[in-house]
Coordinates of N, CA and C and ligand atoms in Angstrom, one line a residue:
M149 N 39.5 -59.8 -29.1 CA 40.7 -59.5 -28.5 C 40.1 -58.0 -27.6
E150 N 40.7 -57.6 -26.3 CA 40.3 -56.7 -26.1 C 40.9 -55.4 -26.5
P151 N 40.4 -54.3 -26.7 CA 41.2 -53.1 -27.1 C 41.9 -52.5 -26.3
R152 N 43.5 -52.4 -26.8 CA 44.6 -52.1 -25.7 C 44.4 -50.8 -25.6
N153 N 44.5 -50.2 -24.2 CA 44.7 -48.9 -24.1 C 45.4 -48.1 -24.7
P154 N 45.4 -47.0 -25.2 CA 46.4 -46.1 -25.9 C 47.4 -46.0 -25.0
A155 N 48.8 -45.7 -25.5 CA 49.9 -45.4 -24.9 C 49.7 -44.0 -24.5
R156 N 50.3 -43.6 -23.4 CA 50.1 -42.1 -22.8 C 51.4 -41.5 -22.3
L157 N 51.1 -40.2 -22.5 CA 52.5 -39.5 -21.8 C 52.4 -38.8 -20.5
V158 N 53.4 -38.7 -19.8 CA 53.4 -38.0 -18.5 C 54.1 -37.0 -18.7
V159 N 53.8 -35.5 -18.6 CA 54.5 -34.3 -18.7 C 54.8 -33.6 -17.2
D160 N 55.8 -33.5 -16.8 CA 56.3 -32.8 -15.6 C 55.8 -33.3 -14.3
P161 N 56.3 -34.6 -14.1 CA 55.8 -35.3 -12.7 C 56.5 -34.5 -11.6
G162 N 56.1 -33.5 -10.9 CA 56.7 -32.9 -9.8 C 56.7 -33.5 -8.8
G163 N 56.1 -34.8 -8.4 CA 56.2 -35.4 -7.0 C 54.8 -36.2 -7.4
D164 N 54.4 -36.7 -6.0 CA 53.2 -37.5 -5.9 C 53.4 -38.6 -7.4
A165 N 54.6 -39.3 -6.8 CA 54.3 -40.6 -7.8 C 53.6 -41.8 -7.6
D166 N 53.3 -41.9 -6.1 CA 52.4 -42.9 -5.8 C 50.7 -42.6 -6.2
T167 N 50.5 -41.4 -6.2 CA 49.1 -41.0 -6.7 C 49.0 -41.2 -8.2
L168 N 50.3 -41.0 -8.7 CA 50.2 -41.1 -10.4 C 50.4 -42.5 -10.9
L169 N 51.1 -43.3 -9.9 CA 50.7 -44.8 -10.4 C 49.6 -45.2 -9.9
A170 N 48.9 -44.9 -8.9 CA 47.7 -45.6 -8.3 C 46.7 -45.2 -9.7
F171 N 46.7 -44.0 -10.1 CA 45.7 -43.7 -11.4 C 46.4 -44.5 -12.6
I172 N 47.3 -44.7 -12.9 CA 47.8 -45.3 -14.1 C 47.2 -46.8 -13.8
D173 N 47.4 -47.4 -12.5 CA 47.1 -48.7 -12.5 C 45.6 -49.0 -12.7
R174 N 44.7 -48.1 -11.9 CA 43.4 -48.2 -11.9 C 43.0 -48.1 -13.4
H175 N 43.5 -47.2 -14.4 CA 42.9 -47.1 -15.7 C 43.8 -47.9 -16.5
A176 N 44.7 -48.8 -16.1 CA 45.2 -49.6 -16.8 C 46.0 -49.0 -18.2
L177 N 46.8 -48.1 -17.9 CA 47.3 -47.1 -18.8 C 48.7 -47.9 -19.1
E178 N 49.1 -47.6 -20.3 CA 50.3 -47.8 -20.7 C 51.4 -46.4 -20.7
V179 N 52.3 -46.0 -20.3 CA 53.1 -44.8 -20.3 C 54.4 -45.1 -21.2
E180 N 54.5 -44.4 -21.9 CA 55.4 -44.5 -23.1 C 56.5 -43.6 -23.2
A181 N 55.8 -42.3 -22.5 CA 57.4 -41.6 -22.1 C 57.1 -40.8 -21.2
I182 N 57.9 -39.8 -20.4 CA 58.0 -39.0 -19.4 C 58.7 -37.9 -20.1
L183 N 58.0 -36.6 -20.0 CA 58.3 -35.5 -20.9 C 58.7 -34.3 -19.6
I184 N 59.9 -33.7 -19.8 CA 60.2 -32.8 -18.6 C 60.2 -31.5 -19.5
T185 N 59.5 -30.1 -19.1 CA 59.8 -29.1 -19.7 C 61.1 -28.4 -19.3
H186 N 61.4 -28.3 -17.9 CA 62.3 -27.9 -17.3 C 62.6 -28.5 -15.9
G187 N 63.7 -28.0 -15.5 CA 64.4 -28.9 -14.2 C 63.9 -28.3 -12.8
H188 N 62.9 -27.5 -12.7 CA 62.4 -27.3 -11.3 C 62.0 -28.4 -10.8
L189 N 61.9 -28.5 -9.3 CA 61.5 -29.5 -8.6 C 60.2 -30.0 -8.5
D190 N 59.3 -28.9 -8.9 CA 57.7 -29.2 -8.7 C 57.5 -29.5 -10.2
H191 N 58.3 -29.8 -11.1 CA 58.0 -30.5 -12.5 C 58.9 -31.6 -12.9
A192 N 59.8 -31.9 -12.0 CA 60.8 -33.0 -12.3 C 61.0 -33.8 -10.9
G193 N 60.5 -33.3 -9.8 CA 60.8 -34.1 -8.6 C 60.3 -35.6 -8.4
G194 N 59.3 -35.9 -9.0 CA 58.7 -37.2 -9.2 C 59.2 -38.0 -10.3
V195 N 60.0 -37.7 -11.1 CA 60.3 -38.5 -12.2 C 61.1 -39.6 -12.0
A196 N 62.1 -39.7 -11.0 CA 62.8 -40.8 -10.6 C 61.8 -42.1 -9.9
A197 N 60.9 -41.5 -9.2 CA 60.0 -42.4 -8.6 C 58.9 -43.2 -9.5
L198 N 58.6 -42.2 -10.4 CA 57.6 -42.7 -11.2 C 58.3 -43.6 -12.4
R199 N 59.5 -43.3 -12.7 CA 59.8 -44.2 -13.7 C 60.3 -45.5 -12.9
R200 N 60.7 -45.7 -11.8 CA 61.0 -46.9 -11.1 C 59.7 -47.7 -10.7
G201 N 58.4 -46.8 -10.3 CA 57.7 -47.6 -10.5 C 56.7 -48.1 -11.8
L202 N 57.1 -47.5 -12.8 CA 56.8 -48.0 -14.2 C 57.2 -49.1 -14.6
A203 N 58.6 -49.1 -14.4 CA 59.8 -50.1 -14.6 C 59.4 -51.5 -14.0
E204 N 58.7 -51.3 -12.7 CA 58.6 -52.6 -12.2 C 57.1 -53.2 -12.5
R205 N 56.5 -52.5 -13.2 CA 55.1 -52.9 -13.8 C 55.1 -53.3 -15.2
A206 N 56.1 -53.0 -16.1 CA 56.0 -53.5 -17.4 C 57.3 -53.2 -18.0
A207 N 57.9 -53.9 -19.1 CA 59.0 -53.5 -19.6 C 58.8 -53.2 -21.0
P208 N 59.1 -52.5 -21.8 CA 60.1 -51.5 -21.4 C 59.9 -50.5 -20.5
A209 N 60.8 -49.7 -19.9 CA 60.6 -48.5 -19.0 C 60.2 -47.5 -19.8
P210 N 59.1 -46.6 -19.6 CA 59.1 -45.3 -20.4 C 60.7 -44.5 -20.7
D211 N 60.2 -43.8 -21.7 CA 61.5 -42.9 -22.2 C 61.4 -41.8 -21.2
V212 N 62.4 -41.3 -20.7 CA 62.4 -39.9 -20.1 C 63.1 -38.9 -20.9
I213 N 62.3 -37.9 -21.2 CA 63.0 -36.9 -22.3 C 62.9 -35.9 -22.1
G214 N 64.0 -34.9 -22.2 CA 64.1 -33.5 -22.0 C 64.4 -33.0 -20.5
P215 N 64.6 -31.8 -20.4 CA 64.4 -30.4 -21.3 C 65.7 -30.2 -22.3
D216 N 66.0 -29.1 -22.4 CA 67.4 -28.7 -22.9 C 68.5 -28.8 -22.1
E217 N 69.4 -29.3 -22.4 CA 70.6 -29.6 -21.7 C 71.2 -28.5 -20.5
R218 N 70.8 -27.3 -20.9 CA 71.0 -26.2 -20.1 C 70.5 -26.2 -19.0
D219 N 69.5 -27.0 -18.6 CA 68.8 -27.4 -17.5 C 69.1 -28.5 -16.4
A220 N 70.4 -29.2 -16.9 CA 70.8 -30.2 -16.4 C 71.3 -29.9 -14.9
F221 N 71.7 -28.4 -14.7 CA 72.2 -28.2 -13.3 C 71.0 -28.3 -12.4
L222 N 69.9 -27.8 -12.8 CA 68.6 -27.8 -12.1 C 68.3 -29.3 -11.7
L223 N 68.2 -30.3 -12.6 CA 67.6 -31.6 -12.3 C 68.5 -32.4 -11.5
A224 N 69.7 -32.0 -11.5 CA 70.9 -32.5 -10.4 C 70.6 -31.9 -9.0
S225 N 70.2 -30.8 -8.7 CA 69.8 -30.1 -7.6 C 68.7 -30.4 -7.0
I226 N 67.9 -31.2 -7.7 CA 66.0 -31.2 -6.9 C 66.2 -31.8 -5.3
A227 N 67.2 -32.6 -5.2 CA 67.2 -33.2 -3.9 C 67.7 -32.0 -2.9
D228 N 68.6 -31.4 -3.1 CA 68.9 -29.9 -2.2 C 68.1 -29.0 -2.2
Q229 N 67.6 -28.7 -3.3 CA 66.3 -27.7 -3.4 C 65.2 -28.1 -2.4
A230 N 64.7 -29.6 -2.6 CA 63.7 -30.1 -1.5 C 64.0 -29.9 -0.2
R231 N 65.2 -30.3 0.0 CA 65.6 -30.3 1.7 C 65.7 -28.6 1.9
H232 N 65.9 -27.9 1.2 CA 65.9 -26.6 1.6 C 64.6 -26.2 1.8
F233 N 63.5 -26.6 1.2 CA 62.1 -26.1 1.2 C 61.4 -27.1 2.2
G234 N 62.4 -28.4 2.7 CA 61.5 -28.8 3.7 C 60.7 -29.9 3.1
L235 N 60.7 -30.2 1.9 CA 59.7 -31.2 1.2 C 60.9 -32.4 1.0
E236 N 59.7 -33.7 1.3 CA 60.3 -34.9 1.3 C 59.9 -35.9 0.1
G237 N 60.5 -36.5 -0.4 CA 59.9 -37.6 -1.5 C 60.6 -37.0 -2.8
L238 N 61.2 -35.7 -3.0 CA 61.6 -35.5 -4.4 C 63.0 -36.0 -4.5
E239 N 63.6 -36.3 -6.0 CA 64.6 -36.8 -5.9 C 65.1 -35.7 -7.4
N240 N 66.6 -36.0 -7.3 CA 67.5 -35.6 -8.6 C 66.7 -36.3 -9.9
A241 N 66.5 -35.8 -10.9 CA 65.9 -36.5 -12.1 C 67.3 -36.8 -13.2
T242 N 67.3 -38.1 -13.6 CA 68.1 -38.2 -14.9 C 67.4 -38.3 -16.1
V243 N 67.7 -38.2 -17.3 CA 67.0 -38.4 -18.2 C 67.6 -39.1 -19.2
D244 N 66.9 -39.7 -20.2 CA 67.4 -40.9 -21.1 C 68.1 -39.8 -22.3
R245 N 67.6 -38.7 -22.7 CA 68.2 -37.8 -23.4 C 67.4 -36.3 -23.2
F246 N 68.5 -35.6 -23.5 CA 67.9 -34.2 -23.6 C 67.6 -33.7 -24.8
V247 N 66.6 -32.7 -25.2 CA 66.1 -32.5 -26.3 C 66.7 -31.0 -26.8
Q248 N 66.5 -30.8 -28.2 CA 67.0 -29.4 -29.0 C 65.8 -28.9 -29.6
E249 N 65.9 -27.5 -29.3 CA 65.0 -26.8 -30.3 C 65.0 -27.5 -31.8
G250 N 64.0 -27.6 -32.3 CA 63.6 -28.3 -33.9 C 63.4 -29.7 -33.7
E251 N 63.6 -30.1 -32.8 CA 63.4 -31.7 -32.8 C 61.6 -32.2 -32.7
V252 N 61.5 -33.2 -33.2 CA 60.1 -33.7 -33.3 C 60.3 -35.0 -32.9
L253 N 59.4 -35.2 -31.7 CA 59.1 -36.4 -31.1 C 57.9 -37.0 -31.4
D254 N 57.7 -38.4 -31.6 CA 56.7 -39.2 -31.8 C 56.3 -40.3 -30.7
Y255 N 55.5 -39.9 -29.6 CA 55.1 -40.7 -28.9 C 53.6 -40.6 -28.5
A256 N 53.1 -41.6 -28.5 CA 51.7 -42.0 -27.9 C 50.8 -41.2 -28.6
G257 N 51.0 -41.4 -30.1 CA 50.2 -41.0 -31.1 C 50.1 -39.4 -31.2
C258 N 51.0 -39.0 -30.5 CA 51.1 -37.5 -30.9 C 52.5 -37.1 -31.4
R259 N 52.7 -36.1 -32.3 CA 53.8 -35.5 -32.9 C 54.4 -34.5 -32.4
L260 N 55.3 -34.3 -31.5 CA 55.4 -33.3 -30.7 C 56.7 -32.4 -31.1
H261 N 56.6 -31.1 -31.1 CA 57.8 -30.3 -32.0 C 58.2 -29.6 -30.7
V262 N 59.7 -29.6 -30.6 CA 60.2 -29.2 -29.4 C 60.7 -27.6 -29.5
L263 N 60.3 -26.7 -28.9 CA 60.7 -25.4 -29.0 C 61.7 -24.9 -27.6
H264 N 62.8 -24.4 -27.9 CA 63.5 -23.8 -26.8 C 63.0 -22.4 -26.3
V265 N 62.5 -22.5 -25.3 CA 61.8 -21.2 -24.8 C 62.5 -20.5 -23.4
P266 N 63.8 -20.1 -23.4 CA 64.6 -19.8 -22.1 C 63.9 -18.4 -21.5
G267 N 64.2 -18.2 -20.3 CA 64.1 -17.2 -19.6 C 63.3 -17.6 -18.1
H268 N 62.6 -18.5 -18.1 CA 62.3 -19.0 -16.5 C 63.5 -19.9 -15.9
T269 N 63.8 -20.7 -17.1 CA 65.1 -21.6 -16.8 C 65.9 -21.4 -18.1
P270 N 67.3 -21.7 -18.0 CA 68.3 -21.6 -19.4 C 67.7 -22.6 -20.4
G271 N 67.0 -23.7 -19.8 CA 66.8 -25.1 -20.9 C 65.6 -25.2 -21.1
H272 N 64.5 -24.2 -20.7 CA 63.2 -24.7 -20.8 C 62.6 -25.0 -22.1
V273 N 62.0 -25.9 -22.3 CA 61.3 -26.2 -23.6 C 59.9 -26.3 -23.4
V274 N 59.4 -26.3 -24.6 CA 57.9 -26.5 -25.0 C 57.4 -27.2 -25.7
F275 N 56.4 -28.1 -25.6 CA 56.2 -29.5 -26.4 C 54.7 -28.8 -27.2
V276 N 54.8 -28.9 -28.6 CA 53.6 -28.4 -29.4 C 53.2 -29.5 -30.4
D277 N 52.1 -29.7 -30.3 CA 51.3 -30.8 -31.1 C 50.6 -30.0 -32.0
K278 N 51.0 -29.6 -33.3 CA 50.5 -28.7 -34.3 C 49.4 -29.4 -35.3
A279 N 49.3 -30.8 -35.0 CA 48.2 -31.2 -35.7 C 46.7 -31.0 -34.8
A280 N 47.1 -31.6 -33.4 CA 45.9 -31.4 -32.3 C 45.8 -30.1 -31.7
R281 N 46.8 -29.1 -32.1 CA 46.7 -27.7 -31.6 C 46.4 -27.7 -29.9
F282 N 47.8 -28.1 -29.2 CA 47.8 -27.9 -28.2 C 49.3 -27.6 -27.8
A283 N 49.8 -27.4 -26.9 CA 51.0 -27.1 -26.3 C 51.5 -27.2 -25.0
F284 N 52.3 -27.9 -24.3 CA 52.6 -28.2 -22.9 C 53.7 -27.0 -22.9
V285 N 53.4 -26.1 -22.0 CA 54.4 -24.7 -22.0 C 54.9 -24.9 -20.4
G286 N 54.9 -25.6 -19.7 CA 55.6 -25.5 -18.3 C 55.3 -24.5 -17.8
D287 N 56.3 -23.5 -17.4 CA 56.4 -22.3 -16.7 C 56.6 -21.1 -17.4
V288 N 56.4 -21.4 -18.7 CA 56.5 -20.4 -19.5 C 55.4 -19.3 -19.8
L289 N 54.4 -19.7 -19.7 CA 53.1 -18.7 -20.0 C 52.2 -19.3 -19.1
F290 N 51.4 -18.4 -18.5 CA 50.1 -18.6 -17.9 C 48.7 -17.9 -18.2
R291 N 47.5 -18.1 -17.9 CA 46.6 -17.2 -18.3 C 46.8 -16.0 -17.5
G292 N 47.2 -15.2 -18.4 CA 47.4 -13.5 -17.8 C 48.8 -13.2 -17.5
T293 N 49.6 -14.3 -17.2 CA 50.8 -13.7 -16.8 C 52.0 -14.5 -17.6
V294 N 53.2 -14.5 -17.1 CA 54.0 -15.4 -17.6 C 54.9 -15.9 -16.2
G295 N 55.9 -16.9 -16.8 CA 56.9 -17.5 -15.7 C 57.8 -16.5 -14.9
R296 N 57.7 -16.5 -13.6 CA 59.0 -15.8 -12.8 C 60.1 -15.9 -13.4
T297 N 61.0 -14.9 -13.2 CA 62.3 -14.8 -13.7 C 63.2 -14.1 -12.4
D298 N 62.8 -14.2 -11.5 CA 63.5 -13.7 -10.3 C 64.7 -14.8 -9.8
F299 N 65.0 -15.5 -10.4 CA 66.0 -16.4 -10.3 C 67.6 -15.9 -10.5
A300 N 68.5 -16.3 -9.8 CA 69.9 -15.8 -10.6 C 70.0 -16.2 -12.1
Y301 N 69.6 -17.1 -12.6 CA 69.9 -17.6 -13.9 C 68.5 -17.3 -14.6
G302 N 67.5 -16.2 -14.1 CA 66.2 -16.1 -14.9 C 66.6 -14.8 -15.6
D303 N 65.7 -14.5 -16.7 CA 65.9 -13.5 -17.9 C 64.6 -13.0 -18.4
G304 N 64.0 -12.0 -17.5 CA 62.4 -11.6 -18.0 C 62.6 -11.0 -19.3
P305 N 63.5 -10.1 -20.0 CA 63.2 -9.9 -21.2 C 63.3 -11.0 -22.2
L306 N 64.4 -11.9 -22.0 CA 64.5 -13.3 -22.8 C 63.2 -14.0 -22.6
L307 N 62.6 -14.3 -21.8 CA 61.4 -15.2 -21.4 C 60.0 -14.4 -22.6
V308 N 60.2 -12.9 -22.3 CA 59.0 -12.4 -23.2 C 59.3 -12.5 -24.7
S309 N 60.5 -11.9 -25.2 CA 61.0 -12.1 -26.6 C 60.8 -13.5 -27.0
S310 N 61.1 -14.8 -26.3 CA 61.1 -15.9 -26.6 C 59.3 -16.3 -27.2
I311 N 58.8 -15.8 -26.0 CA 57.2 -16.3 -26.2 C 56.8 -15.5 -27.4
K312 N 57.0 -14.2 -27.6 CA 56.4 -13.5 -29.0 C 57.3 -14.2 -30.1
D313 N 58.4 -14.6 -30.2 CA 59.1 -15.1 -31.3 C 58.7 -16.3 -31.7
K314 N 58.5 -17.2 -30.7 CA 58.4 -19.0 -31.0 C 57.0 -19.3 -30.8
L315 N 56.2 -18.7 -29.8 CA 54.6 -19.4 -29.5 C 53.8 -18.5 -30.0
L316 N 53.9 -17.1 -30.1 CA 52.7 -16.5 -30.6 C 52.3 -16.7 -32.3
P317 N 53.7 -17.1 -33.0 CA 53.4 -17.1 -34.4 C 52.9 -18.5 -34.8
L318 N 52.9 -19.3 -33.7 CA 52.5 -20.6 -34.0 C 50.9 -20.8 -34.6
T319 N 50.2 -19.8 -34.2 CA 48.7 -19.8 -34.4 C 48.4 -19.2 -36.0
K320 N 49.4 -18.6 -36.5 CA 49.5 -18.5 -38.1 C 49.6 -19.5 -38.9
E321 N 50.5 -20.6 -38.1 CA 51.0 -21.5 -38.9 C 50.2 -22.8 -39.5
S322 N 48.9 -22.7 -40.0 CA 47.7 -23.4 -40.3 C 48.2 -24.2 -41.3
G323 N 47.4 -25.4 -41.5 CA 47.6 -26.2 -42.8 C 47.1 -25.4 -43.8
G324 N 46.1 -24.7 -43.8 CA 45.5 -23.6 -44.9 C 46.0 -22.0 -44.5
A325 N 46.8 -21.5 -45.4 CA 47.6 -20.3 -45.0 C 46.6 -19.4 -44.5
A326 N 45.3 -19.3 -45.2 CA 44.6 -18.3 -44.2 C 43.9 -18.4 -43.3
I327 N 43.8 -19.6 -42.9 CA 43.1 -19.8 -41.5 C 44.1 -19.7 -40.4
R328 N 43.5 -19.0 -39.5 CA 44.3 -19.1 -38.0 C 43.7 -20.0 -37.1
D329 N 44.4 -21.1 -36.7 CA 43.9 -22.0 -36.0 C 44.8 -21.8 -34.5
D330 N 44.3 -21.4 -33.7 CA 44.4 -21.2 -32.4 C 45.2 -22.5 -31.7
I331 N 46.2 -22.2 -30.5 CA 46.5 -23.4 -29.9 C 46.1 -23.1 -28.4
T332 N 45.8 -24.3 -28.0 CA 45.4 -24.4 -26.6 C 46.8 -24.6 -25.7
V333 N 46.8 -23.9 -24.8 CA 48.0 -23.8 -24.0 C 47.8 -24.5 -22.7
V334 N 48.5 -25.5 -22.5 CA 48.4 -26.2 -21.2 C 49.7 -26.0 -20.2
P335 N 49.6 -24.9 -19.5 CA 50.5 -24.4 -18.6 C 50.9 -25.3 -17.1
G336 N 51.9 -25.2 -16.7 CA 52.4 -26.2 -15.6 C 51.6 -25.9 -14.4
H337 N 51.0 -25.0 -14.2 CA 50.1 -24.3 -13.1 C 48.9 -23.5 -13.6
G338 N 47.7 -24.0 -12.8 CA 46.7 -22.7 -13.3 C 45.8 -23.6 -14.5
G339 N 44.7 -22.8 -15.0 CA 43.9 -23.2 -15.8 C 44.5 -23.2 -17.2
L340 N 43.8 -23.6 -18.5 CA 44.0 -23.7 -19.9 C 44.1 -22.4 -20.1
T341 N 44.4 -22.2 -21.3 CA 44.5 -20.9 -21.9 C 44.9 -21.3 -23.4
T342 N 44.8 -19.9 -24.1 CA 45.1 -20.3 -25.9 C 46.3 -19.0 -26.2
L343 N 47.0 -19.4 -27.1 CA 48.0 -18.3 -27.5 C 47.2 -17.0 -28.1
D344 N 46.1 -17.3 -28.5 CA 45.6 -15.9 -29.2 C 44.7 -15.1 -28.1
T345 N 44.4 -15.9 -27.4 CA 44.1 -15.1 -25.9 C 45.1 -14.4 -25.4
E346 N 46.2 -15.0 -25.2 CA 47.1 -14.4 -24.4 C 47.9 -13.3 -25.4
A347 N 48.1 -13.4 -26.7 CA 48.5 -12.4 -27.5 C 47.6 -11.2 -27.3
A348 N 46.3 -11.5 -27.3 CA 45.4 -10.1 -27.1 C 45.3 -9.4 -25.9
G349 N 45.4 -10.4 -24.8 CA 45.2 -9.5 -23.4 C 46.2 -9.7 -22.3
N350 N 47.3 -10.7 -22.4 CA 48.5 -10.9 -21.5 C 49.2 -9.5 -21.4
P351 N 49.2 -9.0 -20.1 CA 49.9 -7.6 -20.1 C 51.3 -7.6 -20.4
F352 N 52.0 -8.9 -20.1 CA 53.3 -8.9 -20.3 C 53.7 -9.3 -22.0
L353 N 52.8 -9.2 -22.8 CA 52.9 -9.6 -24.0 C 52.6 -8.3 -25.1
Q354 N 52.1 -7.3 -24.3 CA 51.9 -6.0 -25.1 C 52.7 -5.3 -25.7
G355 N 52.6 -4.6 -26.9 CA 53.9 -3.7 -27.2 C 54.9 -4.3 -27.8
Ligands
LIG483 ZN1 59.4 -23.7 -12.8

């Protein structure tokens, strides 16, 4: 019997659904879930087209999960935002369900803990795999900086306190109490970093 390709996750498909589908086809991948960290168009504008494309290929269609319901207004205004920026092909996103702080999701062999980390948007969530030691952080935290908060609904102090209270302590929560296991951060833009690297050197998180 041919080994089955392990199921996969897609996180924050902001567009380019055709490119994603071509990659999925080329590697014969099975997508079990689409996860959304927050409602901005560059993170969720491709959800509808990707889900349609995957549903045409295989049943059942993947689950579309998250963010926190406080971002529902953003998911429902993606098409308007895209028109405003002159972008084509981005659609409003609907989810099968929103998530909440403290939930645990089991998809594609990953056990993902949901943290609500607001400030960039009101309903932004972060998905943390504590066993594999990585976190999908969307636009919360980047290498050397944090997400922008200059939107009407943005809140810079809340973003920084949420990162300090919820993300940075995760590296102290390893199985053996004395061992600090760093966590790789997968941001929505730019390169990878780690929580300990940002705790030590990110200028927004000092003091
Ligand atoms: Zn964003």
